[in-house]
Each structure stands twice: as structure tokens, then as C-alpha cells.
Tab-separated table of C-alpha atoms in Angstrom:
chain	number	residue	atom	x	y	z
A	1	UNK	CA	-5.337	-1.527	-21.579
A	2	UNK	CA	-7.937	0.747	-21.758
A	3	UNK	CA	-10.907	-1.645	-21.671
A	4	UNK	CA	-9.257	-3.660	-19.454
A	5	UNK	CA	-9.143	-0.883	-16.860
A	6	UNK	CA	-12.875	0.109	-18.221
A	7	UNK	CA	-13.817	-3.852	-17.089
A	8	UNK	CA	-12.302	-3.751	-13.656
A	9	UNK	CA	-14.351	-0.507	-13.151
A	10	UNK	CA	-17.808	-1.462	-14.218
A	11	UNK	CA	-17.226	-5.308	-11.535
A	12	UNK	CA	-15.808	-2.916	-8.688
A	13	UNK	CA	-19.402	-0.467	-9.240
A	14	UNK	CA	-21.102	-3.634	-9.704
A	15	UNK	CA	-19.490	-5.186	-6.737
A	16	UNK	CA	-19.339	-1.853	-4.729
A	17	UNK	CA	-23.456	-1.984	-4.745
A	18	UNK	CA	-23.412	-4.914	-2.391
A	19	UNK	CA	-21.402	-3.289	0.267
A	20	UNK	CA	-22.896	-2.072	3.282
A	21	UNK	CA	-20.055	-0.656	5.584
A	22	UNK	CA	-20.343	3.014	6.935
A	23	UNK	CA	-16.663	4.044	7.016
A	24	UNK	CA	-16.809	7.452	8.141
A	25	UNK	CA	-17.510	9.565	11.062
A	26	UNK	CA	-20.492	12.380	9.290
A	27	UNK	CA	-18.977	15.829	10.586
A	28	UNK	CA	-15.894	14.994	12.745
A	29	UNK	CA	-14.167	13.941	9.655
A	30	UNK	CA	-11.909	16.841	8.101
A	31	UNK	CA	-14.028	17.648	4.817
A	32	UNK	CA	-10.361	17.843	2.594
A	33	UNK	CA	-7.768	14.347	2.863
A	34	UNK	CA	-4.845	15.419	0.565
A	35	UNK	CA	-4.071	18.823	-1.407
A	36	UNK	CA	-1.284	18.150	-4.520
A	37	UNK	CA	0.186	20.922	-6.366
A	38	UNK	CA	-3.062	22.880	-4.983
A	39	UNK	CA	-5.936	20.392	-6.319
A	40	UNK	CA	-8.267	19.552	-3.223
A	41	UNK	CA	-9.321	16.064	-2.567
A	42	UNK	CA	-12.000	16.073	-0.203
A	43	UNK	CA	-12.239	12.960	2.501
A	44	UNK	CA	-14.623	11.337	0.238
A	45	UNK	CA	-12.565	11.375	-2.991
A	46	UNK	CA	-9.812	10.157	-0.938
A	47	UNK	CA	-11.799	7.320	-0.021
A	48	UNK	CA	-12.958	6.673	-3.913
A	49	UNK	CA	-9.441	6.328	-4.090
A	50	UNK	CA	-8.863	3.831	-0.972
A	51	UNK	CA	-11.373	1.696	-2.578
A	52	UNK	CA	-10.244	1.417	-6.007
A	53	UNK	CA	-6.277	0.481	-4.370
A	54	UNK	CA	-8.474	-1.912	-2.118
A	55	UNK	CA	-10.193	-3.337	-4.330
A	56	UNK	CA	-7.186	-3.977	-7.213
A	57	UNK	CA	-5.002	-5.404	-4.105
A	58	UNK	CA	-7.211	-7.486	-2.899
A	59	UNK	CA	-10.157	-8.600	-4.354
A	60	UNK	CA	-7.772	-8.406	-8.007
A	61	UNK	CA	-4.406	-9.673	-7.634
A	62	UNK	CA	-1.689	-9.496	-10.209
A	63	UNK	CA	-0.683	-11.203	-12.872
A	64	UNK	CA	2.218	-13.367	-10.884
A	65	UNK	CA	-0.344	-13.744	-7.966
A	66	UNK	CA	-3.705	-14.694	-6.986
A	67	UNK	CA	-5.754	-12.127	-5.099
A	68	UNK	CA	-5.247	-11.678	-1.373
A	69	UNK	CA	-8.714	-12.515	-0.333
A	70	UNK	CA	-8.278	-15.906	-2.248
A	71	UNK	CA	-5.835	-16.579	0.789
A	72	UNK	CA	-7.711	-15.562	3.639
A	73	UNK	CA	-10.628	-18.120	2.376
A	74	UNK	CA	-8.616	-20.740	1.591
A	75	UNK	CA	-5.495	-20.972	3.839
A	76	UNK	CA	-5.709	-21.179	7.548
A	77	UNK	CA	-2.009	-20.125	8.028
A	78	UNK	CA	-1.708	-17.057	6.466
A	79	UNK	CA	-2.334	-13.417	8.053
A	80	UNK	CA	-2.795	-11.333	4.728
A	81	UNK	CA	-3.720	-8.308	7.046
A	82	UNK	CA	-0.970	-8.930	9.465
A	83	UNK	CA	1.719	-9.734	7.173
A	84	UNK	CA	4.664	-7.498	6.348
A	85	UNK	CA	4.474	-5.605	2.810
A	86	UNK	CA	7.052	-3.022	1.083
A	87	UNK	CA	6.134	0.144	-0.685
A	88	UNK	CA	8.778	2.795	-1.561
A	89	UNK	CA	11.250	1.056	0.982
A	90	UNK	CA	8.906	1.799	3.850
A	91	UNK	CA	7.208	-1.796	5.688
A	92	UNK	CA	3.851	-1.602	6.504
A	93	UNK	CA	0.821	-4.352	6.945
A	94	UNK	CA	-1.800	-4.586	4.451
A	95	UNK	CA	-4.062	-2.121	5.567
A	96	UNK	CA	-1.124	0.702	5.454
A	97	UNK	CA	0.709	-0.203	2.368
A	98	UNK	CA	-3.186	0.142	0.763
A	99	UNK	CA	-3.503	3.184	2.362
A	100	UNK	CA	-0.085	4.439	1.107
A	101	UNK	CA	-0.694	3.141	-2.155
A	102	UNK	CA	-3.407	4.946	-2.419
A	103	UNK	CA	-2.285	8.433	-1.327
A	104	UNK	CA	0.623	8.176	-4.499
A	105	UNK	CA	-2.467	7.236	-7.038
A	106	UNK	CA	-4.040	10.790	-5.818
A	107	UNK	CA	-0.350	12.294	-6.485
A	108	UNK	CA	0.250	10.344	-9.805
A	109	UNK	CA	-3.096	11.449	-10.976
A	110	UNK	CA	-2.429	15.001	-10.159
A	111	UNK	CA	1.347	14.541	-12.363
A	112	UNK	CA	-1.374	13.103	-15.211
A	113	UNK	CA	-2.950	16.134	-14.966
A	114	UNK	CA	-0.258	19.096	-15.221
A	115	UNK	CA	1.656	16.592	-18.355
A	116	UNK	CA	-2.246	16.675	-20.221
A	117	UNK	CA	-2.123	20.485	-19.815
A	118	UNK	CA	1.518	20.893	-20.559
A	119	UNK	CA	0.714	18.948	-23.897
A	120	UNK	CA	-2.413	20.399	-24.803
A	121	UNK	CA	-3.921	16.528	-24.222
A	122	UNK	CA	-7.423	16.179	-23.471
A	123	UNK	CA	-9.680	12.645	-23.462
A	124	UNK	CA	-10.361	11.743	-26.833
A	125	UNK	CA	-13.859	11.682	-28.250
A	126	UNK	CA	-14.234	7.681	-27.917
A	127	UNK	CA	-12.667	7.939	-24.586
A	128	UNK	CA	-14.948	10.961	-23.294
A	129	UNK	CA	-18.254	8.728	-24.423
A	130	UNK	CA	-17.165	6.255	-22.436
A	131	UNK	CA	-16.390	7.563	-19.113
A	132	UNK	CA	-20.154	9.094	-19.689
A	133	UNK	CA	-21.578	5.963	-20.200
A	134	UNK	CA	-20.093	4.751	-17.301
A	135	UNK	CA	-21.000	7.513	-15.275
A	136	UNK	CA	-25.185	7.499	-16.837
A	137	UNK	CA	-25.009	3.641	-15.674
A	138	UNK	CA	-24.237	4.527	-11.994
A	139	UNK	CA	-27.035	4.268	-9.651
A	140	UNK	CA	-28.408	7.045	-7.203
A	141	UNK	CA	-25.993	6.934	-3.964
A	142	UNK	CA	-24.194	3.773	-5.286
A	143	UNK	CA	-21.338	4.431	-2.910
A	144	UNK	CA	-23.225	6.361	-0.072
A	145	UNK	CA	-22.938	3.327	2.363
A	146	UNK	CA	-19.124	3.205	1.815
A	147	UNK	CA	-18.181	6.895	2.822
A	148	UNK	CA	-18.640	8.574	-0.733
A	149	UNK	CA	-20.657	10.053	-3.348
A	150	UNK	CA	-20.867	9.485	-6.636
A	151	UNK	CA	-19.197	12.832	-7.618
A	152	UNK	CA	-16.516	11.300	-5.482
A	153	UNK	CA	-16.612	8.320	-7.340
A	154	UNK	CA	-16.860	10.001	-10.478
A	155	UNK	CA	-13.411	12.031	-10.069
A	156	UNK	CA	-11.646	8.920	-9.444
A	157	UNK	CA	-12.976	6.916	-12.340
A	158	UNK	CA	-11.610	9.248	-15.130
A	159	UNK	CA	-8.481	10.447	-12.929
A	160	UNK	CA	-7.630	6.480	-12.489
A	161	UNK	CA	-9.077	4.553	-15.352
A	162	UNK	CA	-8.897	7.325	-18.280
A	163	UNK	CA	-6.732	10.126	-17.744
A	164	UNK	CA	-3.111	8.302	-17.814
A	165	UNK	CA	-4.500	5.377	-20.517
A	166	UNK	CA	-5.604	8.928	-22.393
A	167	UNK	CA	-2.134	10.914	-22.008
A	168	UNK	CA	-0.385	7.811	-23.178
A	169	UNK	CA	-1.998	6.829	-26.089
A	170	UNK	CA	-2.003	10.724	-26.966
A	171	UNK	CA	1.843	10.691	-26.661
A	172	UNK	CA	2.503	7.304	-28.287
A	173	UNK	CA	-0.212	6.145	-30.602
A	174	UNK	CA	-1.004	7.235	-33.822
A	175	UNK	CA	-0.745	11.070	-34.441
A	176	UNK	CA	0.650	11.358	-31.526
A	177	UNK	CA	3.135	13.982	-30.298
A	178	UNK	CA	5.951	10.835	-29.941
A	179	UNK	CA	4.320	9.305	-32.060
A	180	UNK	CA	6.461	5.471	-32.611
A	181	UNK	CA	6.916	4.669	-35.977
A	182	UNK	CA	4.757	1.775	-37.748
A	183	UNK	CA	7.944	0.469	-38.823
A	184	UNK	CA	9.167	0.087	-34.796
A	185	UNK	CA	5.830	-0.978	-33.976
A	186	UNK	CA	5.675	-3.874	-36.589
A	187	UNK	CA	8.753	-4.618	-35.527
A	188	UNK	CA	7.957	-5.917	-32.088
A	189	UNK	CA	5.352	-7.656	-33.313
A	190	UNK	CA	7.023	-9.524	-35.227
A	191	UNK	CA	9.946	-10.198	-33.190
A	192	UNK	CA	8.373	-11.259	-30.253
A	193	UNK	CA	4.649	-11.991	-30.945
A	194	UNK	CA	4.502	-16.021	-30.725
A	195	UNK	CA	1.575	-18.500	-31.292
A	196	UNK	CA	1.207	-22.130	-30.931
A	197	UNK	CA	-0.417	-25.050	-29.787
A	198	UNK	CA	1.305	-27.175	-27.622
A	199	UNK	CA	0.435	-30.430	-25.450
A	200	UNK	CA	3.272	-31.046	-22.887
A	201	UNK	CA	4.483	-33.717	-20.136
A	202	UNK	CA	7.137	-33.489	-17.553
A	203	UNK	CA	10.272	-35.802	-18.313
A	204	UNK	CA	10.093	-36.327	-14.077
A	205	UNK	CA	8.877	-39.419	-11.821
A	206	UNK	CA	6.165	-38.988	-9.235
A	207	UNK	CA	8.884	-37.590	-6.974
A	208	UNK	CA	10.011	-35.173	-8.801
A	209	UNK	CA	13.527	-37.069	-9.820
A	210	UNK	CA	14.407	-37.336	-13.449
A	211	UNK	CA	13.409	-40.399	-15.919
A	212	UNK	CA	15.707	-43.000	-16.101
A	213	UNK	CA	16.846	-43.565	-19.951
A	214	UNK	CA	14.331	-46.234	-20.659
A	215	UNK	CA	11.295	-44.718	-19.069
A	216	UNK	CA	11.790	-41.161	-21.136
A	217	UNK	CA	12.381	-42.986	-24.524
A	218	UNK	CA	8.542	-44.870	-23.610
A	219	UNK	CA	7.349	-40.677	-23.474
A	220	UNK	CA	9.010	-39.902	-26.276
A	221	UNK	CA	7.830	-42.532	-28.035
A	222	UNK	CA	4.338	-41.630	-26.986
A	223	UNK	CA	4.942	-38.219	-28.092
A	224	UNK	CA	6.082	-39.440	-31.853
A	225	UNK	CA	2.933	-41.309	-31.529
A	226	UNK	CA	1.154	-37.876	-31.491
A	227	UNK	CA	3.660	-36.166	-33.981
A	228	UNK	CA	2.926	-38.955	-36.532
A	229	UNK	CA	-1.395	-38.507	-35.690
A	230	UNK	CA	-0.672	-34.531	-36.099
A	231	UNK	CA	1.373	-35.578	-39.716
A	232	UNK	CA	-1.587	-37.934	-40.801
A	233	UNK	CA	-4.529	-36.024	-40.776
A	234	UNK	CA	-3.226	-32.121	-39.502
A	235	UNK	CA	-5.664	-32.364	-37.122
A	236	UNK	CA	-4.125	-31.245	-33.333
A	237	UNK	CA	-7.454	-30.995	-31.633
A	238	UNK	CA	-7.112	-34.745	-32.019
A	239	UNK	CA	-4.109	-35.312	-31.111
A	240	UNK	CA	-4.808	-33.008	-27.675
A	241	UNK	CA	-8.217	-35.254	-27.278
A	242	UNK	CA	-6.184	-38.512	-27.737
A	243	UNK	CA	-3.537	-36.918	-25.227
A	244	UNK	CA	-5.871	-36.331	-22.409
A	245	UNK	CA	-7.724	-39.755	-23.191
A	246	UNK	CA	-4.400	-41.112	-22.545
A	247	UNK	CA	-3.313	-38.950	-19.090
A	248	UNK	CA	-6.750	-39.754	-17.545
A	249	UNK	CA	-6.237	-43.618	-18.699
A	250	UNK	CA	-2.802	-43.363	-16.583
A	251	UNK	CA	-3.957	-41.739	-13.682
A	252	UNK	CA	-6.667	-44.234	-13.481
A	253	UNK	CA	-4.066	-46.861	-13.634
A	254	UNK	CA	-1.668	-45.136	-10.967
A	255	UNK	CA	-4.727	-45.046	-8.867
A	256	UNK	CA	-5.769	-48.284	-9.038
A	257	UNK	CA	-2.137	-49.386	-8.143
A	258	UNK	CA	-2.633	-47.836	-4.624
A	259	UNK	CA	-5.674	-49.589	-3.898
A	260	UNK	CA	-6.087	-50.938	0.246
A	261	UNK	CA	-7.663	-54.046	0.461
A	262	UNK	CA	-9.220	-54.069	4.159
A	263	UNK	CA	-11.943	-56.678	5.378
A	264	UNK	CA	-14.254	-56.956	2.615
A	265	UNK	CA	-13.977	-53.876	1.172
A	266	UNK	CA	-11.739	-52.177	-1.570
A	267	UNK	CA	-10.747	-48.397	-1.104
A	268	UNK	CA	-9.477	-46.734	-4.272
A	269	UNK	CA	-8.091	-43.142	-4.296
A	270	UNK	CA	-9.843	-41.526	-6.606
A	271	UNK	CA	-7.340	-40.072	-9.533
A	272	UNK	CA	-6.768	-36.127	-8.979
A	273	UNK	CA	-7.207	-33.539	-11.407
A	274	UNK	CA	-6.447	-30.276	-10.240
A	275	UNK	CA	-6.991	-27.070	-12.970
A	276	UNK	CA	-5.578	-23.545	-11.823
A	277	UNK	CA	-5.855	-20.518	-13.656
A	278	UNK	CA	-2.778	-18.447	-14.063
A	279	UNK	CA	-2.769	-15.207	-15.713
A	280	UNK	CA	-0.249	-12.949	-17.624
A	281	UNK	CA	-0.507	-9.823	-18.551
A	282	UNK	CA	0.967	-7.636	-20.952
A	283	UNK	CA	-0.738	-4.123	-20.125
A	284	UNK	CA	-3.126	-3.519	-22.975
A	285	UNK	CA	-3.045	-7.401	-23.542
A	286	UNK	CA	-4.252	-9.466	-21.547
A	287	UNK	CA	-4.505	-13.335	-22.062
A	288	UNK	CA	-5.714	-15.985	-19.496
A	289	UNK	CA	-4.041	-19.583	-20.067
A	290	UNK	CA	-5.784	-22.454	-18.049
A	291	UNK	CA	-3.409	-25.093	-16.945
A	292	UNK	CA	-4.847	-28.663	-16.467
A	293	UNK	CA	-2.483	-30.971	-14.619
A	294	UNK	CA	-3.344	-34.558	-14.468
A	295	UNK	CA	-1.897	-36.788	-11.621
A	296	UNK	CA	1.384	-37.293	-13.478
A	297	UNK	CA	2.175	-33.861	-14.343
A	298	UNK	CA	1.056	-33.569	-17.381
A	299	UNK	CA	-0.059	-30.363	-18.900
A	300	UNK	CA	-2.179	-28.820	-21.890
A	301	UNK	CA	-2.221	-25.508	-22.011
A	302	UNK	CA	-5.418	-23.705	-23.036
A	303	UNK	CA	-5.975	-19.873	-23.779
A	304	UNK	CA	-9.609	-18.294	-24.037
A	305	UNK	CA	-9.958	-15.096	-26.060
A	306	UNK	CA	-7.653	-12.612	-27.845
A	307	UNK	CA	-6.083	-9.886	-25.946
A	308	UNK	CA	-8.193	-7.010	-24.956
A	309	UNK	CA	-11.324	-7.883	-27.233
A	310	UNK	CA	-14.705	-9.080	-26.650
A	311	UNK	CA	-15.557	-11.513	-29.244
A	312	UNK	CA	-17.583	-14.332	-29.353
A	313	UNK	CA	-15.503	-17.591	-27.579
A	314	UNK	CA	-14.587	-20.447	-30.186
A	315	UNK	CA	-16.004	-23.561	-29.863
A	316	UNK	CA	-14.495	-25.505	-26.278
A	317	UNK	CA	-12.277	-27.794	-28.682
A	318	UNK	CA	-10.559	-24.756	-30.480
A	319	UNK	CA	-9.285	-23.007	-27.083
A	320	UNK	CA	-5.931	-24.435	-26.972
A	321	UNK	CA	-3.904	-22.103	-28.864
A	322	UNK	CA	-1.431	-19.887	-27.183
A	323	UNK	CA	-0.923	-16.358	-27.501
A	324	UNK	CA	2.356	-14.247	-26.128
A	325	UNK	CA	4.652	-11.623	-26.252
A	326	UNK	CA	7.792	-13.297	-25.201
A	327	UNK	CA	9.389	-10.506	-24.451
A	328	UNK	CA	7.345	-10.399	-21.295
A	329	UNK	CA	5.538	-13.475	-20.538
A	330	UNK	CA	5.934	-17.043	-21.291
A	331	UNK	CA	8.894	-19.481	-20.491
A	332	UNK	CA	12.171	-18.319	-22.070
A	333	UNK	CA	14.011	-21.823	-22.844
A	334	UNK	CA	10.477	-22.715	-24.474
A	335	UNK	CA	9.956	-19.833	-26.765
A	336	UNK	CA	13.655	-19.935	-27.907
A	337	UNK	CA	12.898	-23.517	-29.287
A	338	UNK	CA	9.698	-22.156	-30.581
A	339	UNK	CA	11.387	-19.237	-32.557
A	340	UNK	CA	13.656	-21.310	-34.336
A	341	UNK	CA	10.832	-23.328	-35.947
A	342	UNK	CA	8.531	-22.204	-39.538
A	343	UNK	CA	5.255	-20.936	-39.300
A	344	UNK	CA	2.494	-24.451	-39.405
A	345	UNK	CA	5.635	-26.594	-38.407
A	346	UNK	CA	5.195	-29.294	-35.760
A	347	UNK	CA	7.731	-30.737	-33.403
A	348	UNK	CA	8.606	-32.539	-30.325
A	349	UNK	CA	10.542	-30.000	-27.820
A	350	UNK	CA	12.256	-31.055	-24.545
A	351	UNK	CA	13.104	-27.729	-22.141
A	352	UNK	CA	13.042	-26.975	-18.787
A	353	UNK	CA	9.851	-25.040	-17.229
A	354	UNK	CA	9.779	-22.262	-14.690
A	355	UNK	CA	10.783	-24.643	-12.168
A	356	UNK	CA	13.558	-26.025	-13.247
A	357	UNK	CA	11.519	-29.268	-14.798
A	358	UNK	CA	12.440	-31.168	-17.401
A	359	UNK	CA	9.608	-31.184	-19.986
A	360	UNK	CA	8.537	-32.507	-23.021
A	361	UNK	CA	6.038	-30.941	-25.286
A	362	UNK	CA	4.695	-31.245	-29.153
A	363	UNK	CA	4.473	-27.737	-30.132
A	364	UNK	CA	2.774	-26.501	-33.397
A	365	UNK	CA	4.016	-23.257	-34.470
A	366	UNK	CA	1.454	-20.998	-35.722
A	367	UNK	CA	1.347	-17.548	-37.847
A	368	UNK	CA	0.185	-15.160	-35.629
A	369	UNK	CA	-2.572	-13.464	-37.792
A	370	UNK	CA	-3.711	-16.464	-39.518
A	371	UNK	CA	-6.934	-18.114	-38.211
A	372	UNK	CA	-8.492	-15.869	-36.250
A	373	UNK	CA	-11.892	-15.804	-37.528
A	374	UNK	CA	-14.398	-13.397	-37.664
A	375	UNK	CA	-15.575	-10.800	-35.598
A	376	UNK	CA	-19.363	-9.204	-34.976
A	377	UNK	CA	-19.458	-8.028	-38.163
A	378	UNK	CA	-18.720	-10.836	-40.402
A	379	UNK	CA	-14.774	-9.239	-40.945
A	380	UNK	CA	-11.794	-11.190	-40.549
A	381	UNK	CA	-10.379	-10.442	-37.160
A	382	UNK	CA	-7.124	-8.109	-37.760
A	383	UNK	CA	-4.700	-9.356	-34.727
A	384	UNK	CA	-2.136	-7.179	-35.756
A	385	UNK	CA	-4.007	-4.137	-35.098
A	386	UNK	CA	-5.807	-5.191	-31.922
A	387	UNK	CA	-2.152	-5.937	-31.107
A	388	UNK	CA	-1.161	-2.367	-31.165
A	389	UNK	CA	-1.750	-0.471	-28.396
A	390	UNK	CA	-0.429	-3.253	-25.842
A	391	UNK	CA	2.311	-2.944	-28.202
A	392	UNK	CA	3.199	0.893	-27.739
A	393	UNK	CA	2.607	-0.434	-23.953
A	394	UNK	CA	5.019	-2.734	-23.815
A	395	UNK	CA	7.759	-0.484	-25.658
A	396	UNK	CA	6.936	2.699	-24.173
A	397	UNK	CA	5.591	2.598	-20.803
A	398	UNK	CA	8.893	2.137	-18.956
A	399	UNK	CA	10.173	5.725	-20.307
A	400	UNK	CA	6.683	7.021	-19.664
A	401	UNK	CA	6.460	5.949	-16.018
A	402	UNK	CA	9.891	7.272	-15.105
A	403	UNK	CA	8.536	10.897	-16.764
A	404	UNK	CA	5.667	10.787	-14.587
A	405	UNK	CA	7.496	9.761	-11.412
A	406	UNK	CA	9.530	12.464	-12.082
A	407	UNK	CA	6.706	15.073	-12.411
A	408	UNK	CA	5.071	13.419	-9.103
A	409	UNK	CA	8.613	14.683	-7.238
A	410	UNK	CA	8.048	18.100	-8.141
A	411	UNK	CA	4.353	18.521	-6.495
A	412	UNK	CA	3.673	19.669	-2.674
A	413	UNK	CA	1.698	17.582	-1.355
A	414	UNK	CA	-0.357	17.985	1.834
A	415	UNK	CA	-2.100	15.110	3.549
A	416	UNK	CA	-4.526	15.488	6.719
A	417	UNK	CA	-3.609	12.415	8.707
A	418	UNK	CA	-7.141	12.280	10.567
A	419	UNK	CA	-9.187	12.386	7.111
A	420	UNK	CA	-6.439	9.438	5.924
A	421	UNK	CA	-7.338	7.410	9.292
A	422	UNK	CA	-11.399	8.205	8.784
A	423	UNK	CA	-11.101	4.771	5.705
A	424	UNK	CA	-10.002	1.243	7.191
A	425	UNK	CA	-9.306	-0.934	4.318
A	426	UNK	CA	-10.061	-3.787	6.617
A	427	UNK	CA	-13.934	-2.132	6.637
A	428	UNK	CA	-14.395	-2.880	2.855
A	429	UNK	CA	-13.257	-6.105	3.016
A	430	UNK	CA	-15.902	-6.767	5.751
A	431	UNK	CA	-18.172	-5.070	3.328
A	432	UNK	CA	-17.543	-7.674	0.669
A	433	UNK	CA	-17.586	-11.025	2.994
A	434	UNK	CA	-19.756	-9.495	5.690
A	435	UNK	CA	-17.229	-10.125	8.282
């Protein structure tokens, strides 16, 4: 999670140097925004604040979503600003519910805070380096145009992006004062760490209704075609190659079906291939899988590198192999079927997807650690342990995040409605598009 949150930082100050929006009124502006359990925030760290919210809304999306502004360019019907969004029960449109958003990071920082002092926590020596890295890289007045400073900016970067990464992995990780056992930690990994190749078709007709008998025993047949390739020479990049020779060969032919004769001329639909990225994401593990669909359906899935590491990408034809912690992402019907099959055993699964469609798939189970390859240094790439912090993520943060909401319940806090009103969320999206 940690360099995750320390990537999203470095693209926003990147980014942020672009921007040219003056957001604030010099003097008439109230110098302090917010005061929480005492700690100040002047109208400028506020703002730091407002940006960082902005800018993870919408410029980043989530993991079930693509980001706001991907809307507002490409969809003429939708009102991202004037739509209706719900934060803490309260409605609000898109500029308030960033705005609120952004007054409960001050307050959750502030709860980060008093638990580091309570537990005697500070940012460890890795993490410490970092953040002054990051800070030595900044240039003069980076943010100056946007309403703050980079002291401003400075407060919010290790308040946001180290401080609560820091206090967890203090309380959960390795020496830690909660310290989860190996034991518990190997444990989820092997319970719910899956990888596999798959390739995968939908057992549906161009309008969505189910194959007749005859027409799904031709795709399975075509899949045993692939499962007896696979058998012959173990080789499933291919199989995928032969698959997607085959999918482009029937889309060609579906096109050509639909060819208008007018006059002289011939007009042919060109076949469609559409590729969308989708994202899930684990905190501390993130993986990005690209889904190619073809004009039938069909889909190979295809996953770039590991989870929160920078190595060196494979070579294109070694990118299809799947990496997930089922007991957050994934399809559930899938990775039951998966489960039940041997490490390095193939075999030809029919499910239902996330929406309900029937789907057929030849799915090669792999051994999570095996085959990872090398990193920098020449040393085999241990998955396990870049595995573990997302791990202690995944089983810890939900008990973690209720603790801190509670300690955010039990600080006054004090907000100056005029500094609040002095940042328009709207302004740094103008600042981005120059709109």
C-alpha cells in the first residue's frame, strides 16, 4: 500500500505543476480552515487537503469505477458535478461531498496522530527517507498557483500518504505491538491466494440468449481442441495465440455476413475489438487485468506486473497470468472451480460471470510462488513476502478502521466555513482541462 500511495503522490505533484488556477482570495481569506483536538490547519493546508480528495475522486477513481473526469470527456449525458452523491448519510453534489470528504481526512489524520503518540509509533527509518525524498524532489512554489505552499503541501503528504500506512504496519507487521502471527499470515495466503491462466468464451448468442445444445457442444469442442494443444506440448501461450487467431478469424466472418451490397459498391462493417481496463485492488496489492473482448464475447484475461513492485515487465506473450486474493476480488463461482483443481493442472470450466453469463473457460492452475523470475538483482522473486503487507491489509484493516473512527468521534473539531468556501473543487478541475 505504501508505494502505491507514494505513486499517486509523486503523478498528483507531477500533475499539480501544470495547473494554473488561483483559488484563493490573498488576505480576505481566514488564515486557519479547521482546528481538531487543538492542531491548526491553516486555509492553505486545508486546501493541500481539498486537492489530494480532488484529485483521488476524480482524476483517480476506484477500483469498481473509472475516474469521474473519464465521464465528463466521454459521455454527453452525464452531470458528474451536478449529480447526487452520499457521504455519512448526508447528499451533496460533487463539489460538496469532495469538500466534506476532505474535512474528515484532516480529522482522521489528526486520530492518526494522538494513536502514534499513544503507542509510542513514529515513521520508520525507510519510511522517513522517503517522505524526504519526496519532499527534496518538490520544486520552488510547486503549488503557489493553486492556493498553497509547499509547507502546506508538505503536511499533507506525510499526514495522508505516511502517517496511517506507518501506524499500521507498526501495529500489525512484524515486531509489531499486534503483531499477527506468521502462522495466520501464511495462512491467508494460502487459503485464498490464487493463480492461473485462463482463456475464456461466453456460452451466449449475439443477443445475449443461451446456446442451443448443438451450438455449445461446437465451443466445447473448440475448447478440447485447446485442452488437447495445452496436453501436447504444455505450452498455453500457444494455445492463447491460437485462441485469439481463432476469435479474430470469427469476427471477420460475422462481419463479412453483414455486408450491404448497394450500386456498385460493397460496405463491410469493420469487426470490433473493444479492450477496457478494469482494476482491482486489494490495498497493499494492487493488480491491473486487461480484458480484450472480441465481437463475440470472447475474453482473455491478461495481468501486467506483481502487486505493489516495480520490476521489469515480462515479455508481451508472458502477461496472461492472473493474480488474486479471492477473498476480495475475482469472480466467486470461478475461483471455487479453480480451488478444487492441483497446482499445473489444466481444465475446461463452465461458470457464470459477474453478470449472470454463462461462460466457458480453459483454466491452468498455477502455484502461486513458482515462476516468477528474477528481480534487479539477479534473485528469484519471493511472492510470498511481497505478498505480506497487503496481506496484514486485507486481515486487519477492517478492525483498524473502526479503532480510528472511533478515536475521530472523540476530537472537537472546529471548521471556519468562509476558509472551507475560499477552495472550489470545480477550480482544479479547470486547472487540469483548462476549462
Amino acid at each position: 500500500m505504501r508505494n502505491m500511495l507514494k505513486r499517486t503522490a509523486t503523478v498528483l505533484l507531477a500533475l499539480a505543476l501544470l495547473c494554473s488556477a488561483l483559488l484563493m482570495t490573498g488576505c480576505s481569506t481566514p488564515k486557519v480552515a479547521m482546528t481538531v483536538d487543538g492542531d491548526k490547519y491553516t486555509t492553505g493546508e486545508y486546501l493541500a487537503y481539498l486537492y489530494n480528495t480532488f484529485y483521488q475522486v476524480y482524476m483517480q477513481g476506484s477500483s469498481s469505477s473509472v475516474p469521474l473526469y473519464y465521464y465528463e470527456m466521454y459521455s454527453t449525458d452525464t452531470d458528474v458535478w451536478g449529480q447526487e452523491y452520499t457521504y455519512n448519510d448526508q447528499k451533496y453534489d460533487l463539489a460538496g461531498y469532495i469538500k466534506a470528504m476532505a474535512q474528515d481526512a484532516v480529522v482522521r489524520s489528526v486520530a492518526v496522530k494522538r494513536m502514534m503518540t499513544e503507542f509510542g509509533i513514529t515513521l520508520n527509518e525507510e519510511d522517513a527517507k522517503a517522505l524526504a525524498d519526496e519532499l527534496a524532489a518538490m520544486e520552488n512554489d510547486a503549488f503557489i498557483e493553486l492556493g498553497f505552499n509547499n509547507e502546506s503541501y508538505a503536511r499533507m503528504l506525510e499526514e495522508c500518504n505516511y502517517n496511517e500506512s506507518g501506524l499500521f504496519y507498526a501495529l500489525y507487521g512484524k515486531g509489531g505491538k499486534r503483531e499477527v502471527a506468521e502462522t495466520d499470515v501464511r495462512k491467508y495466503f494460502d487459503d485464498n491466494y490464487l493463480s492461473y491462466y485462463i482463456i475464456s468464451d461466453s456460452l451466449t448468442d449475439a443477443k445475449g440468449n443461451k446456446l442451443d445444445d448443438k451450438a455449445k457442444a461446437e465451443v466445447k469442442k473448440t475448447f478440447e481442441s485447446y485442452l488437447a494443444m495445452y496436453e501436447k506440448d504444455k505450452d498455453f501461450d500457444a494455445v492463447l495465440h491460437k485462441f485469439e487467431a481463432d476469435e479474430k478469424a470469427k469476427a471477420e466472418a460475422e462481419s463479412n455476413k453483414t455486408t450491404t451490397t448497394t450500386g456498385k459498391g460493397n460496405t463491410t462493417p469493420a469487426a470490433t475489438t473493444t479492450t477496457a481496463a478494469a482494476t482491482t485492488t486489494t490495498e497493499g496489492a494492487t493488480t491491473t487485468l486487461n480484458n480484450t473482448t472480441t465481437a463475440n464475447g470472447a475474453t482473455t484475461t491478461t495481468t501486467a506486473h506483481d502487486h505493489d513492485h516495480d520490476h521489469e515487465e515480462e515479455e508481451e506473450e508472458h502477461n496472461h497470468r492472473v493474480d488474486v486474493d479471492s477473498s476480495a476480488d475475482g469472480n466467486e463461482n470461478l475461483e471455487k472451480l479453480i480451488k478444487e483443481m492441483k497446482f499445473n493442472e489444466i481444465k475446461i470450466l463452465e461458470y457464470e460471470d459477474d453478470s449472470k453469463t454463462p461462460t466457458i473457460a480453459l483454466v491452468l492452475r498455477m502455484d502461486p510462488e513458482a515462476d516468477r523470475g528474477k528481480d534487479e538483482d539477479g534473485k528469484e522473486i519471493d511472492y510470498y513476502a511481497e505478498q505480506v503487507e497487503a496481506i496484514l491489509y486485507s486481515m486487519k484493516f477492517e478492525e483498524f478502521n473502526k479503532e480510528l473512527i472511533a478515536k475521530m468521534d472523540t476530537l472537537k473539531v472546529e471548521v471556519n466555513k468562509k476558509a472551507i468556501n475560499a477552495g472550489d473543487p470545480v477550480e482544479f478541475r479547470k486547472a487540469f482541462f483548462g476549462e
